[in-house]
Amino acid sequence: MEIIRASDMGFCFGVRRAVEMAERAAAELGELTSLGSVVHNQQVVRRLAELGVQVVRTPADAHGRAVIVPSHGVAPEVMAEAARRGLRVIDATCPMVTRSQQWAKRLSRDGFTVIIFGNPDHPEVRGVLGWAQGKAMAFPDENALQSVLLPSRIAVLSQTTQTEGRFASFVGSLLDLHLKGIREMRVINTLCNATTSKQAATRELARKVDLMIVVGGRESANTRHLAEVASAEGVETHQVEEASQIDAAWLRGRARVGITAGASTPNEAIDAVAARLRELA
Ligand code: SF4
């Protein structure tokens, strides 16, 4: 059985930067907190916890300790609360997410209602909604557009980790369903290059193999989208968080198995999956 790795996978620059900032801060301060997981990967969160980084929900839970803002960013009210409490803030928001936040701020200030294509419960989307100062809505899919009443000036952004195809289709549906009531519409491409490049590499690999293993956390939106991209090519695809979750039955009769991994998946997890596949083969 041949095992082939995607040409681009694993840690993106935003995640690597956030993890390195958390490691440096832990070495300097001994202990600190993070406002939600620094990245959506349990192995990374466990390793950072061993270094002294404790996950909390709000600045109030930090009890005076320094807080690190995760790569997904937070709403400005959260930053303001941390400042009010006099906490030291280490901002590890990914620059690509900061760009979305700044667009949301600027567009809402210019009178647009910001429409975000993304999961309203995802920390990145919750943060970007906050930067639009209450003049924003988030939609997880096109179905949610059917019954909504939209204002006449709208600006559309995407969660950074969506796929190009799904974003294009969302914008198309928006026009199909609401063009009559729209006077002005702006579309800002806030998709992340690191994500689209991994999706392209996954698509290319999925066409060559007869089984795909996608390595990454269940909460990781970009990992889930990689699994969707691979499945869309018609190849059997399984998402695993760690090597122990690989079922030997998946490999029966397979000649070529592809591996890809989300942006928050560390190399150790990818190597462990490859080693487990070789063992089972
Ligand atoms: S996937 Fe893109 S937006 Fe998200 S952390 Fe990585 S580089 Fe930043």
mmCIF file of C-alpha atoms and ligand atoms in Angstrom:
data_model
loop_
_atom_site.group_PDB
_atom_site.id
_atom_site.type_symbol
_atom_site.label_atom_id
_atom_site.label_comp_id
_atom_site.label_asym_id
_atom_site.label_seq_id
_atom_site.Cartn_x
_atom_site.Cartn_y
_atom_site.Cartn_z
ATOM 1 C CA MET A 1 0.000 0.000 0.000
ATOM 2 C CA GLU A 2 1.374 3.366 -1.025
ATOM 3 C CA ILE A 3 0.956 6.275 1.383
ATOM 4 C CA ILE A 4 1.020 9.733 -0.203
ATOM 5 C CA ARG A 5 1.069 13.027 1.683
ATOM 6 C CA ALA A 6 -0.617 16.171 0.311
ATOM 7 C CA SER A 7 1.902 18.671 -1.055
ATOM 8 C CA ASP A 8 0.568 21.316 1.363
ATOM 9 C CA MET A 9 -0.886 20.424 4.755
ATOM 10 C CA GLY A 10 -0.612 21.010 8.487
ATOM 11 C CA PHE A 11 0.315 24.155 10.423
ATOM 12 C CA CYS A 12 -0.343 27.410 8.557
ATOM 13 C CA PHE A 13 1.647 30.551 9.356
ATOM 14 C CA GLY A 14 -1.154 31.968 11.553
ATOM 15 C CA VAL A 15 -1.327 28.884 13.747
ATOM 16 C CA ARG A 16 2.462 28.484 13.939
ATOM 17 C CA ARG A 17 2.768 32.134 14.967
ATOM 18 C CA ALA A 18 0.062 31.783 17.687
ATOM 19 C CA VAL A 19 1.633 28.617 19.114
ATOM 20 C CA GLU A 20 5.116 30.179 19.160
ATOM 21 C CA MET A 21 3.753 33.323 20.861
ATOM 22 C CA ALA A 22 2.048 31.158 23.513
ATOM 23 C CA GLU A 23 5.246 29.122 24.071
ATOM 24 C CA ARG A 24 7.374 32.266 24.423
ATOM 25 C CA ALA A 25 4.881 33.876 26.826
ATOM 26 C CA ALA A 26 4.698 30.690 28.923
ATOM 27 C CA ALA A 27 8.503 30.561 29.132
ATOM 28 C CA GLU A 28 8.580 34.193 30.247
ATOM 29 C CA LEU A 29 5.580 34.280 32.599
ATOM 30 C CA GLY A 30 5.349 30.722 33.912
ATOM 31 C CA GLU A 31 1.588 30.741 33.615
ATOM 32 C CA LEU A 32 -1.008 32.551 31.536
ATOM 33 C CA THR A 33 -4.472 32.013 30.113
ATOM 34 C CA SER A 34 -5.881 31.824 26.605
ATOM 35 C CA LEU A 35 -9.327 33.137 25.668
ATOM 36 C CA GLY A 36 -10.525 29.838 24.175
ATOM 37 C CA SER A 37 -8.145 27.293 22.629
ATOM 38 C CA VAL A 38 -5.054 28.917 21.077
ATOM 39 C CA VAL A 39 -5.744 26.651 18.090
ATOM 40 C CA HIS A 40 -8.426 24.016 17.492
ATOM 41 C CA ASN A 41 -6.327 20.974 18.197
ATOM 42 C CA GLN A 42 -6.474 19.052 21.472
ATOM 43 C CA GLN A 43 -2.878 17.752 21.268
ATOM 44 C CA VAL A 44 -1.552 21.311 20.912
ATOM 45 C CA VAL A 45 -3.843 22.562 23.710
ATOM 46 C CA ARG A 46 -2.620 19.741 26.023
ATOM 47 C CA ARG A 47 1.023 20.505 25.256
ATOM 48 C CA LEU A 48 0.522 24.221 25.932
ATOM 49 C CA ALA A 49 -1.319 23.362 29.182
ATOM 50 C CA GLU A 50 1.802 21.478 30.322
ATOM 51 C CA LEU A 51 3.781 24.681 29.695
ATOM 52 C CA GLY A 52 1.319 26.686 31.847
ATOM 53 C CA VAL A 53 -1.281 27.969 29.345
ATOM 54 C CA GLN A 54 -4.754 27.495 30.791
ATOM 55 C CA VAL A 55 -7.850 27.895 28.593
ATOM 56 C CA VAL A 56 -10.506 30.284 29.985
ATOM 57 C CA ARG A 57 -13.741 31.635 28.547
ATOM 58 C CA THR A 58 -13.582 35.311 29.464
ATOM 59 C CA PRO A 59 -11.066 37.874 30.816
ATOM 60 C CA ALA A 60 -12.903 37.637 34.175
ATOM 61 C CA ASP A 61 -11.803 33.963 34.418
ATOM 62 C CA ALA A 62 -8.140 34.963 34.039
ATOM 63 C CA HIS A 63 -8.043 36.252 37.664
ATOM 64 C CA GLY A 64 -5.324 38.771 36.911
ATOM 65 C CA ARG A 65 -3.115 36.492 34.797
ATOM 66 C CA ALA A 66 -2.004 37.508 31.298
ATOM 67 C CA VAL A 67 -4.321 36.488 28.450
ATOM 68 C CA ILE A 68 -3.406 35.365 24.965
ATOM 69 C CA VAL A 69 -5.877 36.085 22.166
ATOM 70 C CA PRO A 70 -6.095 32.955 19.964
ATOM 71 C CA SER A 71 -5.437 32.889 16.213
ATOM 72 C CA HIS A 72 -9.230 33.158 15.627
ATOM 73 C CA GLY A 73 -9.340 36.569 17.291
ATOM 74 C CA VAL A 74 -11.992 38.013 19.617
ATOM 75 C CA ALA A 75 -14.566 40.828 19.525
ATOM 76 C CA PRO A 76 -13.400 44.339 20.520
ATOM 77 C CA GLU A 77 -15.574 44.213 23.682
ATOM 78 C CA VAL A 78 -13.448 41.297 24.903
ATOM 79 C CA MET A 79 -10.247 43.295 24.312
ATOM 80 C CA ALA A 80 -11.821 46.253 26.132
ATOM 81 C CA GLU A 81 -12.782 44.076 29.100
ATOM 82 C CA ALA A 82 -9.239 42.693 29.362
ATOM 83 C CA ALA A 83 -7.899 46.276 29.320
ATOM 84 C CA ARG A 84 -10.442 47.371 31.970
ATOM 85 C CA ARG A 85 -9.213 44.578 34.207
ATOM 86 C CA GLY A 86 -5.609 45.671 33.651
ATOM 87 C CA LEU A 87 -4.609 42.330 32.155
ATOM 88 C CA ARG A 88 -1.533 41.948 30.022
ATOM 89 C CA VAL A 89 -2.782 40.941 26.558
ATOM 90 C CA ILE A 90 -0.719 38.953 24.058
ATOM 91 C CA ASP A 91 -2.558 39.286 20.765
ATOM 92 C CA ALA A 92 -1.969 36.200 18.581
ATOM 93 C CA THR A 93 -4.871 36.961 16.212
ATOM 94 C CA CYS A 94 -3.856 35.734 12.752
ATOM 95 C CA PRO A 95 -3.192 38.700 10.405
ATOM 96 C CA MET A 96 -5.705 37.217 7.933
ATOM 97 C CA VAL A 97 -8.398 37.306 10.633
ATOM 98 C CA THR A 98 -7.398 40.852 11.610
ATOM 99 C CA ARG A 99 -7.950 41.807 7.964
ATOM 100 C CA SER A 100 -11.553 40.446 8.110
ATOM 101 C CA GLN A 101 -12.148 42.294 11.386
ATOM 102 C CA GLN A 102 -10.908 45.563 9.874
ATOM 103 C CA TRP A 103 -13.130 45.121 6.819
ATOM 104 C CA ALA A 104 -16.139 44.481 9.076
ATOM 105 C CA LYS A 105 -15.353 47.628 11.056
ATOM 106 C CA ARG A 106 -14.813 49.821 7.974
ATOM 107 C CA LEU A 107 -17.846 48.561 6.038
ATOM 108 C CA SER A 108 -20.244 48.897 8.966
ATOM 109 C CA ARG A 109 -18.914 52.402 9.592
ATOM 110 C CA ASP A 110 -19.616 53.180 5.892
ATOM 111 C CA GLY A 111 -23.265 52.184 6.342
ATOM 112 C CA PHE A 112 -23.216 48.620 5.028
ATOM 113 C CA THR A 113 -24.775 45.695 6.851
ATOM 114 C CA VAL A 114 -22.088 43.026 6.915
ATOM 115 C CA ILE A 115 -23.118 39.534 5.833
ATOM 116 C CA ILE A 116 -20.655 36.860 6.934
ATOM 117 C CA PHE A 117 -20.698 33.480 5.253
ATOM 118 C CA GLY A 118 -19.662 31.223 8.104
ATOM 119 C CA ASN A 119 -20.678 29.387 11.244
ATOM 120 C CA PRO A 120 -22.150 31.954 13.699
ATOM 121 C CA ASP A 121 -20.893 29.848 16.637
ATOM 122 C CA HIS A 122 -17.273 29.731 15.460
ATOM 123 C CA PRO A 123 -14.964 32.023 17.491
ATOM 124 C CA GLU A 124 -13.620 33.739 14.368
ATOM 125 C CA VAL A 125 -17.139 34.612 13.155
ATOM 126 C CA ARG A 126 -18.273 35.712 16.629
ATOM 127 C CA GLY A 127 -15.252 38.029 16.745
ATOM 128 C CA VAL A 128 -15.820 39.507 13.267
ATOM 129 C CA LEU A 129 -19.511 40.076 14.123
ATOM 130 C CA GLY A 130 -18.325 42.098 17.103
ATOM 131 C CA TRP A 131 -16.059 44.275 14.939
ATOM 132 C CA ALA A 132 -19.099 45.215 12.802
ATOM 133 C CA GLN A 133 -20.551 46.998 15.823
ATOM 134 C CA GLY A 134 -23.874 45.166 15.747
ATOM 135 C CA LYS A 135 -24.498 45.785 12.038
ATOM 136 C CA ALA A 136 -23.825 42.242 10.852
ATOM 137 C CA MET A 137 -25.388 38.817 10.393
ATOM 138 C CA ALA A 138 -23.762 35.423 9.873
ATOM 139 C CA PHE A 139 -25.139 32.610 7.724
ATOM 140 C CA PRO A 140 -23.790 29.057 7.898
ATOM 141 C CA ASP A 141 -25.251 28.106 4.499
ATOM 142 C CA GLU A 142 -27.423 29.245 1.623
ATOM 143 C CA ASN A 143 -30.642 27.757 3.037
ATOM 144 C CA ALA A 144 -30.564 30.288 5.839
ATOM 145 C CA LEU A 145 -30.918 33.055 3.198
ATOM 146 C CA GLN A 146 -34.392 31.939 2.112
ATOM 147 C CA SER A 147 -36.446 33.469 4.871
ATOM 148 C CA VAL A 148 -34.375 36.503 5.844
ATOM 149 C CA LEU A 149 -35.142 40.154 5.130
ATOM 150 C CA LEU A 150 -31.950 41.989 4.090
ATOM 151 C CA PRO A 151 -31.231 45.727 4.059
ATOM 152 C CA SER A 152 -30.516 47.425 0.726
ATOM 153 C CA ARG A 153 -26.755 48.064 1.286
ATOM 154 C CA ILE A 154 -24.863 44.911 2.141
ATOM 155 C CA ALA A 155 -21.239 43.786 2.165
ATOM 156 C CA VAL A 156 -20.383 40.102 2.072
ATOM 157 C CA LEU A 157 -17.348 38.559 3.779
ATOM 158 C CA SER A 158 -16.421 34.935 4.253
ATOM 159 C CA GLN A 159 -15.087 33.043 7.250
ATOM 160 C CA THR A 160 -11.408 32.682 6.299
ATOM 161 C CA THR A 161 -11.522 28.884 6.139
ATOM 162 C CA GLN A 162 -14.488 28.413 3.776
ATOM 163 C CA THR A 163 -13.932 26.905 0.339
ATOM 164 C CA GLU A 164 -13.877 29.091 -2.771
ATOM 165 C CA GLY A 165 -16.696 27.067 -4.343
ATOM 166 C CA ARG A 166 -19.029 27.376 -1.356
ATOM 167 C CA PHE A 167 -18.383 31.124 -1.014
ATOM 168 C CA ALA A 168 -19.046 31.713 -4.724
ATOM 169 C CA SER A 169 -22.231 29.683 -4.508
ATOM 170 C CA PHE A 170 -23.363 31.608 -1.408
ATOM 171 C CA VAL A 171 -22.862 34.951 -3.181
ATOM 172 C CA GLY A 172 -24.760 33.584 -6.210
ATOM 173 C CA SER A 173 -27.715 32.548 -4.030
ATOM 174 C CA LEU A 174 -27.705 35.902 -2.305
ATOM 175 C CA LEU A 175 -28.119 37.614 -5.676
ATOM 176 C CA ASP A 176 -30.722 35.097 -6.909
ATOM 177 C CA LEU A 177 -32.872 35.472 -3.821
ATOM 178 C CA HIS A 178 -32.434 39.131 -2.896
ATOM 179 C CA LEU A 179 -31.370 41.166 -5.961
ATOM 180 C CA LYS A 180 -34.717 42.992 -6.067
ATOM 181 C CA GLY A 181 -34.146 44.557 -2.667
ATOM 182 C CA ILE A 182 -30.393 45.215 -3.038
ATOM 183 C CA ARG A 183 -29.292 48.727 -3.958
ATOM 184 C CA GLU A 184 -25.582 48.232 -3.363
ATOM 185 C CA MET A 185 -23.563 45.130 -2.614
ATOM 186 C CA ARG A 186 -19.840 44.702 -2.001
ATOM 187 C CA VAL A 187 -18.094 41.340 -1.890
ATOM 188 C CA ILE A 188 -14.745 41.143 -0.104
ATOM 189 C CA ASN A 189 -12.723 38.006 -0.589
ATOM 190 C CA THR A 190 -11.605 37.256 2.962
ATOM 191 C CA LEU A 191 -10.733 33.628 2.264
ATOM 192 C CA CYS A 192 -7.306 32.691 3.550
ATOM 193 C CA ASN A 193 -4.631 31.757 0.969
ATOM 194 C CA ALA A 194 -3.167 29.149 3.302
ATOM 195 C CA THR A 195 -6.574 27.450 3.408
ATOM 196 C CA THR A 196 -7.292 27.597 -0.325
ATOM 197 C CA SER A 197 -3.824 26.230 -1.091
ATOM 198 C CA LYS A 198 -4.370 23.245 1.243
ATOM 199 C CA GLN A 199 -7.772 22.636 -0.314
ATOM 200 C CA ALA A 200 -6.219 22.611 -3.816
ATOM 201 C CA ALA A 201 -3.513 20.149 -2.678
ATOM 202 C CA THR A 202 -6.184 17.933 -1.067
ATOM 203 C CA ARG A 203 -8.310 17.975 -4.222
ATOM 204 C CA GLU A 204 -5.308 17.013 -6.370
ATOM 205 C CA LEU A 205 -4.336 14.160 -4.052
ATOM 206 C CA ALA A 206 -7.919 12.870 -3.659
ATOM 207 C CA ARG A 207 -8.031 12.287 -7.443
ATOM 208 C CA LYS A 208 -5.020 9.954 -7.272
ATOM 209 C CA VAL A 209 -5.854 7.732 -4.280
ATOM 210 C CA ASP A 210 -8.597 5.345 -3.202
ATOM 211 C CA LEU A 211 -8.792 6.411 0.438
ATOM 212 C CA MET A 212 -8.195 9.784 2.124
ATOM 213 C CA ILE A 213 -7.332 10.308 5.778
ATOM 214 C CA VAL A 214 -7.787 13.887 7.016
ATOM 215 C CA VAL A 215 -5.965 14.584 10.273
ATOM 216 C CA GLY A 216 -7.249 17.329 12.574
ATOM 217 C CA GLY A 217 -9.469 18.437 15.441
ATOM 218 C CA ARG A 218 -13.251 17.972 15.287
ATOM 219 C CA GLU A 219 -13.726 21.665 16.138
ATOM 220 C CA SER A 220 -11.395 22.758 13.358
ATOM 221 C CA ALA A 221 -13.495 24.280 10.558
ATOM 222 C CA ASN A 222 -10.658 24.160 8.021
ATOM 223 C CA THR A 223 -10.046 20.453 8.723
ATOM 224 C CA ARG A 224 -13.734 19.664 8.194
ATOM 225 C CA HIS A 225 -13.655 21.568 4.899
ATOM 226 C CA LEU A 226 -10.642 19.530 3.743
ATOM 227 C CA ALA A 227 -12.683 16.369 4.398
ATOM 228 C CA GLU A 228 -15.558 17.856 2.347
ATOM 229 C CA VAL A 229 -13.188 18.743 -0.506
ATOM 230 C CA ALA A 230 -11.784 15.180 -0.578
ATOM 231 C CA SER A 231 -15.251 13.558 -0.393
ATOM 232 C CA ALA A 232 -16.471 15.781 -3.216
ATOM 233 C CA GLU A 233 -13.895 14.046 -5.464
ATOM 234 C CA GLY A 234 -15.758 10.773 -4.803
ATOM 235 C CA VAL A 235 -13.063 9.131 -2.692
ATOM 236 C CA GLU A 236 -13.824 7.495 0.671
ATOM 237 C CA THR A 237 -12.640 9.966 3.321
ATOM 238 C CA HIS A 238 -12.221 9.715 7.093
ATOM 239 C CA GLN A 239 -11.313 12.486 9.521
ATOM 240 C CA VAL A 240 -9.266 11.417 12.555
ATOM 241 C CA GLU A 241 -7.869 13.421 15.459
ATOM 242 C CA GLU A 242 -5.167 10.891 16.243
ATOM 243 C CA ALA A 243 -3.586 7.746 14.848
ATOM 244 C CA SER A 244 -5.434 5.410 17.247
ATOM 245 C CA GLN A 245 -8.745 6.288 15.540
ATOM 246 C CA ILE A 246 -7.734 4.630 12.257
ATOM 247 C CA ASP A 247 -9.832 1.547 11.624
ATOM 248 C CA ALA A 248 -7.906 -1.287 9.921
ATOM 249 C CA ALA A 249 -11.074 -2.175 7.956
ATOM 250 C CA TRP A 250 -10.823 1.118 6.015
ATOM 251 C CA LEU A 251 -7.556 -0.087 4.450
ATOM 252 C CA ARG A 252 -8.752 -3.417 3.096
ATOM 253 C CA GLY A 253 -8.072 -3.631 -0.644
ATOM 254 C CA ARG A 254 -6.608 -0.138 -0.867
ATOM 255 C CA ALA A 255 -3.558 0.427 -3.042
ATOM 256 C CA ARG A 256 -3.024 4.146 -2.455
ATOM 257 C CA VAL A 257 -3.923 6.100 0.657
ATOM 258 C CA GLY A 258 -3.671 9.895 0.825
ATOM 259 C CA ILE A 259 -3.017 11.944 3.962
ATOM 260 C CA THR A 260 -3.860 15.579 4.451
ATOM 261 C CA ALA A 261 -4.169 17.690 7.607
ATOM 262 C CA GLY A 262 -5.816 20.878 8.819
ATOM 263 C CA ALA A 263 -4.004 24.123 9.558
ATOM 264 C CA SER A 264 -4.000 23.459 13.325
ATOM 265 C CA THR A 265 -2.625 19.909 13.106
ATOM 266 C CA PRO A 266 0.949 19.498 14.389
ATOM 267 C CA ASN A 267 3.530 17.486 12.412
ATOM 268 C CA GLU A 268 3.762 14.884 15.193
ATOM 269 C CA ALA A 269 0.078 13.969 14.669
ATOM 270 C CA ILE A 270 0.587 13.645 10.900
ATOM 271 C CA ASP A 271 3.717 11.492 11.360
ATOM 272 C CA ALA A 272 1.897 9.276 13.876
ATOM 273 C CA VAL A 273 -0.937 8.705 11.388
ATOM 274 C CA ALA A 274 1.537 7.843 8.596
ATOM 275 C CA ALA A 275 3.359 5.423 10.928
ATOM 276 C CA ARG A 276 0.075 3.749 11.957
ATOM 277 C CA LEU A 277 -0.942 3.345 8.301
ATOM 278 C CA ARG A 278 2.430 1.711 7.473
ATOM 279 C CA GLU A 279 2.008 -0.609 10.464
ATOM 280 C CA LEU A 280 -1.502 -1.660 9.396
ATOM 281 C CA ALA A 281 -0.473 -2.044 5.751
HETATM 282 S S1 SF4 B 1 -5.995 29.159 8.356
HETATM 283 FE FE1 SF4 B 1 -5.456 31.164 7.498
HETATM 284 S S2 SF4 B 1 -6.709 32.589 8.686
HETATM 285 FE FE2 SF4 B 1 -6.655 30.694 9.861
HETATM 286 S S3 SF4 B 1 -4.908 30.906 11.226
HETATM 287 FE FE3 SF4 B 1 -4.149 29.894 9.402
HETATM 288 S S4 SF4 B 1 -3.322 31.546 8.093
HETATM 289 FE FE4 SF4 B 1 -4.682 32.465 9.637
#
